mmCIF file of C-alpha atoms in Angstrom:
data_model
loop_
_atom_site.group_PDB
_atom_site.id
_atom_site.type_symbol
_atom_site.label_atom_id
_atom_site.label_comp_id
_atom_site.label_asym_id
_atom_site.label_seq_id
_atom_site.Cartn_x
_atom_site.Cartn_y
_atom_site.Cartn_z
ATOM 1 C CA MET A 1 -27.118 3.843 -2.762
ATOM 2 C CA ARG A 2 -26.093 2.582 -6.146
ATOM 3 C CA PHE A 3 -27.707 -0.055 -8.265
ATOM 4 C CA LEU A 4 -25.182 -2.227 -10.072
ATOM 5 C CA PRO A 5 -26.939 -4.092 -13.078
ATOM 6 C CA GLY A 6 -23.854 -6.238 -13.625
ATOM 7 C CA VAL A 7 -20.065 -6.567 -13.094
ATOM 8 C CA THR A 8 -18.529 -3.347 -14.279
ATOM 9 C CA ASP A 9 -15.553 -1.057 -13.526
ATOM 10 C CA LYS A 10 -17.994 1.759 -13.299
ATOM 11 C CA PRO A 11 -20.478 2.653 -10.638
ATOM 12 C CA GLY A 12 -24.178 2.189 -11.475
ATOM 13 C CA ASP A 13 -27.007 4.684 -11.285
ATOM 14 C CA VAL A 14 -27.651 6.515 -8.146
ATOM 15 C CA ASN A 15 -30.676 5.493 -6.386
ATOM 16 C CA GLY A 16 -31.391 7.561 -3.261
ATOM 17 C CA ASP A 17 -29.395 10.144 -1.420
ATOM 18 C CA GLY A 18 -27.094 10.507 1.539
ATOM 19 C CA SER A 19 -29.770 9.311 4.039
ATOM 20 C CA TRP A 20 -28.864 5.685 3.135
ATOM 21 C CA ASN A 21 -25.551 6.069 4.995
ATOM 22 C CA GLY A 22 -25.363 3.370 7.595
ATOM 23 C CA ALA A 23 -28.447 1.452 6.367
ATOM 24 C CA LEU A 24 -28.615 -2.291 6.484
ATOM 25 C CA LEU A 25 -29.776 -3.866 3.145
ATOM 26 C CA THR A 26 -30.898 -7.244 2.220
ATOM 27 C CA HIS A 27 -32.815 -8.835 -0.627
ATOM 28 C CA ARG A 28 -33.701 -12.278 -1.501
ATOM 29 C CA GLY A 29 -37.362 -13.059 -2.404
ATOM 30 C CA ASP A 30 -40.306 -11.404 -3.896
ATOM 31 C CA TRP A 31 -42.674 -9.677 -1.317
ATOM 32 C CA THR A 32 -45.192 -8.111 -3.858
ATOM 33 C CA GLU A 33 -45.749 -11.174 -5.991
ATOM 34 C CA ASP A 34 -44.791 -9.398 -9.184
ATOM 35 C CA PHE A 35 -41.845 -11.823 -9.952
ATOM 36 C CA TYR A 36 -39.178 -9.132 -9.226
ATOM 37 C CA GLU A 37 -36.773 -9.362 -6.214
ATOM 38 C CA ASP A 38 -37.427 -6.685 -3.496
ATOM 39 C CA LEU A 39 -35.175 -4.822 -1.143
ATOM 40 C CA VAL A 40 -35.550 -4.448 2.591
ATOM 41 C CA ALA A 41 -33.712 -1.709 4.498
ATOM 42 C CA ARG A 42 -33.198 -0.838 8.018
ATOM 43 C CA ARG A 43 -32.557 2.887 7.730
ATOM 44 C CA SER A 44 -31.074 5.410 10.170
ATOM 45 C CA ASP A 45 -34.608 6.108 11.571
ATOM 46 C CA GLY A 46 -34.352 2.488 13.157
ATOM 47 C CA LYS A 47 -37.322 1.097 11.130
ATOM 48 C CA LEU A 48 -37.392 -1.633 8.521
ATOM 49 C CA TRP A 49 -38.720 -0.672 5.057
ATOM 50 C CA LEU A 50 -39.733 -2.664 2.056
ATOM 51 C CA TYR A 51 -38.903 -1.215 -1.407
ATOM 52 C CA PRO A 52 -40.657 -2.888 -4.059
ATOM 53 C CA ASN A 53 -38.511 -3.542 -7.181
ATOM 54 C CA SER A 54 -39.849 -1.734 -10.314
ATOM 55 C CA GLY A 55 -38.533 -4.220 -12.610
ATOM 56 C CA GLN A 56 -35.531 -1.923 -13.706
ATOM 57 C CA GLY A 57 -33.629 -2.033 -10.342
ATOM 58 C CA GLU A 58 -35.449 1.216 -9.161
ATOM 59 C CA PHE A 59 -36.416 1.312 -5.253
ATOM 60 C CA THR A 60 -38.106 4.695 -4.686
ATOM 61 C CA GLU A 61 -39.483 6.452 -1.665
ATOM 62 C CA ASP A 62 -42.890 6.791 -3.245
ATOM 63 C CA THR A 63 -43.556 3.099 -3.143
ATOM 64 C CA LYS A 64 -41.777 2.029 0.070
ATOM 65 C CA GLN A 65 -43.759 0.642 3.033
ATOM 66 C CA GLU A 66 -42.814 0.037 6.713
ATOM 67 C CA VAL A 67 -42.284 -3.770 7.657
ATOM 68 C CA TYR A 68 -44.594 -4.407 10.587
ATOM 69 C CA VAL A 69 -43.094 -6.779 13.091
ATOM 70 C CA PHE A 70 -45.557 -8.755 15.003
ATOM 71 C CA PRO A 71 -45.266 -9.168 18.796
ATOM 72 C CA ASP A 72 -44.304 -12.454 20.203
ATOM 73 C CA PRO A 73 -47.559 -14.189 21.188
ATOM 74 C CA GLU A 74 -45.980 -15.149 24.695
ATOM 75 C CA THR A 75 -44.317 -11.962 25.622
ATOM 76 C CA GLU A 76 -46.448 -9.637 23.673
ATOM 77 C CA VAL A 77 -43.273 -7.817 22.668
ATOM 78 C CA ALA A 78 -42.040 -7.233 19.248
ATOM 79 C CA THR A 79 -38.612 -7.205 18.231
ATOM 80 C CA ASP A 80 -37.341 -3.575 17.839
ATOM 81 C CA PRO A 81 -35.642 -3.242 14.342
ATOM 82 C CA ALA A 82 -33.373 -0.483 15.893
ATOM 83 C CA THR A 83 -31.702 -3.138 17.857
ATOM 84 C CA ILE A 84 -30.647 -5.260 14.719
ATOM 85 C CA LYS A 85 -26.930 -5.068 13.827
ATOM 86 C CA GLN A 86 -27.253 -7.232 10.601
ATOM 87 C CA ILE A 87 -30.116 -8.577 8.764
ATOM 88 C CA VAL A 88 -30.013 -10.890 6.030
ATOM 89 C CA SER A 89 -32.750 -12.522 3.918
ATOM 90 C CA VAL A 90 -32.322 -16.275 3.501
ATOM 91 C CA GLY A 91 -35.393 -16.787 1.071
ATOM 92 C CA ASP A 92 -38.465 -18.747 2.123
ATOM 93 C CA ILE A 93 -37.016 -21.525 4.195
ATOM 94 C CA THR A 94 -39.982 -22.361 5.990
ATOM 95 C CA ALA A 95 -41.846 -23.438 3.141
ATOM 96 C CA ASP A 96 -45.043 -21.458 4.012
ATOM 97 C CA ALA A 97 -48.216 -23.143 3.122
ATOM 98 C CA GLU A 98 -50.161 -19.877 2.364
ATOM 99 C CA ALA A 99 -47.647 -17.777 0.512
ATOM 100 C CA SER A 100 -43.977 -17.831 -0.409
ATOM 101 C CA CYS A 101 -42.584 -15.216 2.154
ATOM 102 C CA PRO A 102 -38.886 -14.384 2.703
ATOM 103 C CA ASP A 103 -37.376 -15.416 6.006
ATOM 104 C CA PHE A 104 -34.584 -13.577 7.699
ATOM 105 C CA VAL A 105 -31.803 -14.084 10.089
ATOM 106 C CA ALA A 106 -30.658 -11.103 12.223
ATOM 107 C CA VAL A 107 -27.848 -10.320 14.459
ATOM 108 C CA ILE A 108 -29.132 -8.699 17.705
ATOM 109 C CA GLY A 109 -26.662 -8.057 20.494
ATOM 110 C CA ASP A 110 -24.337 -11.006 20.412
ATOM 111 C CA GLN A 111 -26.948 -13.567 19.154
ATOM 112 C CA LEU A 112 -28.437 -14.695 15.918
ATOM 113 C CA TRP A 113 -32.358 -14.647 15.628
ATOM 114 C CA PHE A 114 -34.549 -16.136 12.992
ATOM 115 C CA MET A 115 -37.459 -13.817 11.784
ATOM 116 C CA PRO A 116 -39.920 -15.534 9.717
ATOM 117 C CA GLY A 117 -41.404 -13.494 6.987
ATOM 118 C CA SER A 118 -45.296 -13.278 6.980
ATOM 119 C CA PHE A 119 -48.019 -11.910 4.622
ATOM 120 C CA SER A 120 -48.183 -8.556 3.050
ATOM 121 C CA GLY A 121 -44.592 -7.460 3.940
ATOM 122 C CA THR A 122 -44.556 -8.302 7.614
ATOM 123 C CA LEU A 123 -42.288 -10.198 10.006
ATOM 124 C CA ASP A 124 -42.811 -12.406 13.071
ATOM 125 C CA SER A 125 -40.460 -11.338 16.075
ATOM 126 C CA GLY A 126 -38.861 -14.697 15.650
ATOM 127 C CA TYR A 127 -36.581 -16.656 17.989
ATOM 128 C CA LEU A 128 -33.082 -17.313 19.070
ATOM 129 C CA ILE A 129 -30.974 -19.598 16.839
ATOM 130 C CA GLY A 130 -27.327 -18.779 17.898
ATOM 131 C CA THR A 131 -26.575 -17.875 21.531
ATOM 132 C CA ALA A 132 -23.144 -15.919 21.389
ATOM 133 C CA GLY A 133 -20.251 -14.792 19.205
ATOM 134 C CA TRP A 134 -22.410 -13.341 16.520
ATOM 135 C CA SER A 135 -21.622 -9.731 16.893
ATOM 136 C CA GLY A 136 -18.384 -10.166 15.227
ATOM 137 C CA MET A 137 -19.697 -12.234 12.350
ATOM 138 C CA GLN A 138 -20.516 -10.788 8.837
ATOM 139 C CA LEU A 139 -23.257 -12.757 7.175
ATOM 140 C CA ALA A 140 -24.108 -13.638 3.392
ATOM 141 C CA SER A 141 -26.989 -15.591 2.187
ATOM 142 C CA PRO A 142 -25.767 -17.970 -0.568
ATOM 143 C CA GLY A 143 -28.774 -20.122 -0.991
ATOM 144 C CA ASP A 144 -27.754 -23.891 -1.084
ATOM 145 C CA VAL A 145 -24.052 -24.169 -1.261
ATOM 146 C CA ASP A 146 -23.513 -27.885 -0.718
ATOM 147 C CA GLY A 147 -26.398 -29.192 -3.007
ATOM 148 C CA ASP A 148 -28.213 -31.069 -0.392
ATOM 149 C CA GLY A 149 -31.456 -29.236 -0.925
ATOM 150 C CA PHE A 150 -31.280 -27.048 2.164
ATOM 151 C CA THR A 151 -30.417 -23.441 2.579
ATOM 152 C CA ASP A 152 -27.125 -22.536 4.021
ATOM 153 C CA LEU A 153 -25.595 -19.564 5.611
ATOM 154 C CA ILE A 154 -22.152 -18.031 5.274
ATOM 155 C CA ALA A 155 -20.403 -15.998 8.110
ATOM 156 C CA ARG A 156 -17.112 -14.339 8.229
ATOM 157 C CA ASN A 157 -15.363 -13.981 11.671
ATOM 158 C CA THR A 158 -14.133 -10.327 11.278
ATOM 159 C CA ALA A 159 -11.596 -10.809 14.122
ATOM 160 C CA SER A 160 -9.924 -13.977 12.567
ATOM 161 C CA GLY A 161 -10.752 -13.686 8.994
ATOM 162 C CA GLU A 162 -11.977 -17.198 9.061
ATOM 163 C CA LEU A 163 -15.154 -17.819 6.607
ATOM 164 C CA TRP A 164 -17.745 -20.504 7.495
ATOM 165 C CA VAL A 165 -20.446 -22.356 5.757
ATOM 166 C CA TYR A 166 -23.351 -22.963 8.200
ATOM 167 C CA HIS A 167 -25.157 -25.870 6.496
ATOM 168 C CA GLY A 168 -28.755 -26.153 6.676
ATOM 169 C CA ARG A 169 -30.581 -29.310 7.752
ATOM 170 C CA SER A 170 -34.053 -30.889 7.386
ATOM 171 C CA PRO A 171 -36.480 -29.848 10.050
ATOM 172 C CA GLY A 172 -37.657 -33.468 10.379
ATOM 173 C CA ASP A 173 -41.212 -34.359 11.272
ATOM 174 C CA ALA A 174 -41.779 -31.499 13.781
ATOM 175 C CA ASP A 175 -45.576 -31.738 13.558
ATOM 176 C CA GLY A 176 -45.520 -35.632 14.246
ATOM 177 C CA ASP A 177 -47.683 -36.560 11.249
ATOM 178 C CA GLY A 178 -45.208 -39.066 9.928
ATOM 179 C CA VAL A 179 -44.157 -36.934 6.962
ATOM 180 C CA ALA A 180 -40.840 -35.030 6.720
ATOM 181 C CA ASP A 181 -41.479 -31.262 6.882
ATOM 182 C CA GLY A 182 -40.448 -29.056 3.982
ATOM 183 C CA GLY A 183 -37.969 -26.272 4.003
ATOM 184 C CA THR A 184 -34.783 -25.954 6.181
ATOM 185 C CA ASP A 185 -34.528 -26.093 9.871
ATOM 186 C CA PRO A 186 -33.797 -22.367 11.044
ATOM 187 C CA ALA A 187 -31.942 -23.638 14.174
ATOM 188 C CA SER A 188 -29.416 -25.544 12.000
ATOM 189 C CA LEU A 189 -28.119 -22.201 10.526
ATOM 190 C CA GLY A 190 -26.892 -21.088 14.012
ATOM 191 C CA ALA A 191 -25.345 -24.406 15.062
ATOM 192 C CA ILE A 192 -21.603 -24.495 15.261
ATOM 193 C CA ALA A 193 -21.843 -28.200 14.853
ATOM 194 C CA ASN A 194 -23.100 -27.605 11.288
ATOM 195 C CA ARG A 195 -20.383 -25.461 10.292
ATOM 196 C CA THR A 196 -17.356 -26.044 7.863
ATOM 197 C CA ALA A 197 -14.381 -24.130 7.044
ATOM 198 C CA TYR A 198 -14.631 -22.215 3.622
ATOM 199 C CA ALA A 199 -11.650 -19.832 3.595
ATOM 200 C CA THR A 200 -9.000 -18.068 5.816
ATOM 201 C CA GLY A 201 -7.250 -14.721 5.727
ATOM 202 C CA TRP A 202 -10.487 -13.026 5.045
ATOM 203 C CA THR A 203 -9.771 -10.095 7.445
ATOM 204 C CA THR A 204 -11.704 -6.899 6.899
ATOM 205 C CA ALA A 205 -8.486 -5.209 5.917
ATOM 206 C CA ALA A 206 -7.905 -7.675 3.039
ATOM 207 C CA ARG A 207 -11.571 -8.005 2.154
ATOM 208 C CA PRO A 208 -13.639 -5.143 3.526
ATOM 209 C CA LEU A 209 -17.012 -6.335 2.028
ATOM 210 C CA ILE A 210 -18.342 -9.796 1.150
ATOM 211 C CA THR A 211 -21.554 -10.977 -0.502
ATOM 212 C CA ALA A 212 -23.163 -13.935 -2.076
ATOM 213 C CA TYR A 213 -25.384 -13.498 -5.050
ATOM 214 C CA GLY A 214 -26.341 -16.771 -6.392
ATOM 215 C CA ASP A 215 -24.705 -18.740 -9.066
ATOM 216 C CA SER A 216 -22.898 -16.446 -11.338
ATOM 217 C CA ASP A 217 -20.777 -18.905 -13.568
ATOM 218 C CA GLY A 218 -23.467 -21.449 -14.249
ATOM 219 C CA ASP A 219 -21.837 -24.406 -12.466
ATOM 220 C CA GLY A 220 -24.835 -24.746 -10.151
ATOM 221 C CA VAL A 221 -22.902 -23.389 -6.988
ATOM 222 C CA SER A 222 -23.625 -20.070 -5.304
ATOM 223 C CA ASP A 223 -20.440 -17.902 -5.646
ATOM 224 C CA LEU A 224 -18.871 -14.881 -3.702
ATOM 225 C CA TRP A 225 -17.932 -11.486 -4.486
ATOM 226 C CA THR A 226 -15.554 -9.258 -2.279
ATOM 227 C CA THR A 227 -14.168 -5.990 -2.397
ATOM 228 C CA THR A 228 -10.364 -5.690 -1.645
ATOM 229 C CA ALA A 229 -7.726 -3.271 -0.500
ATOM 230 C CA ASN A 230 -5.816 -3.542 -3.910
ATOM 231 C CA THR A 231 -6.914 -0.732 -6.306
ATOM 232 C CA ALA A 232 -5.935 -2.880 -9.139
ATOM 233 C CA ALA A 233 -8.438 -5.520 -8.067
ATOM 234 C CA GLY A 234 -10.959 -3.634 -6.153
ATOM 235 C CA LEU A 235 -13.776 -6.282 -6.789
ATOM 236 C CA GLU A 236 -13.041 -9.922 -7.019
ATOM 237 C CA PHE A 237 -15.315 -12.866 -8.029
ATOM 238 C CA LEU A 238 -14.754 -16.236 -6.135
ATOM 239 C CA PRO A 239 -16.358 -19.400 -7.545
ATOM 240 C CA GLY A 240 -18.272 -21.285 -4.973
ATOM 241 C CA ARG A 241 -17.478 -25.009 -4.195
ATOM 242 C CA ARG A 242 -19.618 -27.707 -2.696
ATOM 243 C CA THR A 243 -16.848 -28.211 -0.277
ATOM 244 C CA GLY A 244 -14.444 -25.838 0.828
ATOM 245 C CA PRO A 245 -12.189 -24.097 0.176
ATOM 246 C CA VAL A 246 -13.757 -21.359 -2.071
ATOM 247 C CA GLY A 247 -12.369 -21.096 -5.474
ATOM 248 C CA PRO A 248 -9.523 -18.799 -6.539
ATOM 249 C CA PRO A 249 -10.314 -15.193 -7.050
ATOM 250 C CA VAL A 250 -10.700 -13.293 -10.329
ATOM 251 C CA ALA A 251 -10.342 -9.550 -10.466
ATOM 252 C CA VAL A 252 -13.412 -8.112 -12.253
ATOM 253 C CA GLY A 253 -13.429 -4.513 -11.004
ATOM 254 C CA THR A 254 -10.756 -2.110 -10.396
ATOM 255 C CA GLY A 255 -11.262 1.781 -9.594
ATOM 256 C CA GLY A 256 -13.854 3.083 -7.236
ATOM 257 C CA TRP A 257 -14.772 0.054 -5.175
ATOM 258 C CA GLN A 258 -12.800 1.066 -1.985
ATOM 259 C CA ALA A 259 -15.436 3.851 -1.572
ATOM 260 C CA ILE A 260 -18.308 1.447 -1.384
ATOM 261 C CA LYS A 261 -19.499 0.867 2.222
ATOM 262 C CA LEU A 262 -21.836 -2.095 1.718
ATOM 263 C CA LEU A 263 -22.552 -4.942 -0.773
ATOM 264 C CA SER A 264 -25.793 -6.901 -0.584
#
């Protein structure tokens, strides 16, 4: 695994070893309450691990801790991290009253699940928010794309190359106290009725890897980064737009990007 401190033509520092091959990585949120964004990884051992950020982009084996998944209170069965095909942190979208705990969406089988973050680096087993068609999707966590105050989700159909924004919606007054609840309704992130087209032609051959990493150009809209098959434009920056399509690509990296297996 390499840490890339900024856009560059050169790979960053090595952080880890070959045991990271095939790992699922995600980050968006501070689990350790030290004001640094931490890393969560599902490694080849089938377990979820929390890697606290040292503040210098270092994630070490010495400080990692296993992420415990609480059993579902009804079935008394916990989601097995080994069954997760993709996992993406969407930040704290449930507006926890006790602590700001990052929440996650995960592809399990052909379904999309919401797994709420809990205290001390733990997760709830969560619940289903997307019933079918998710095994062929590649996810990215952009934050609030459309500027309506709710967290959105980006999904790329790897078969067709279609890129979608799944727009987050208000949870409404779920507790019936007459006051609108805070945060974003997790179910809205898996609803086809809430999605709009963002790009086409984004096949895995043309753009092997995609990620969303917040607002990079200062216009208030989360942007996208993709690798390409073109060695003269191995990494491209694509400015986000409130409504589709996404902005035109700008080549920002050339050599070496074809060797990278995962962006997060």
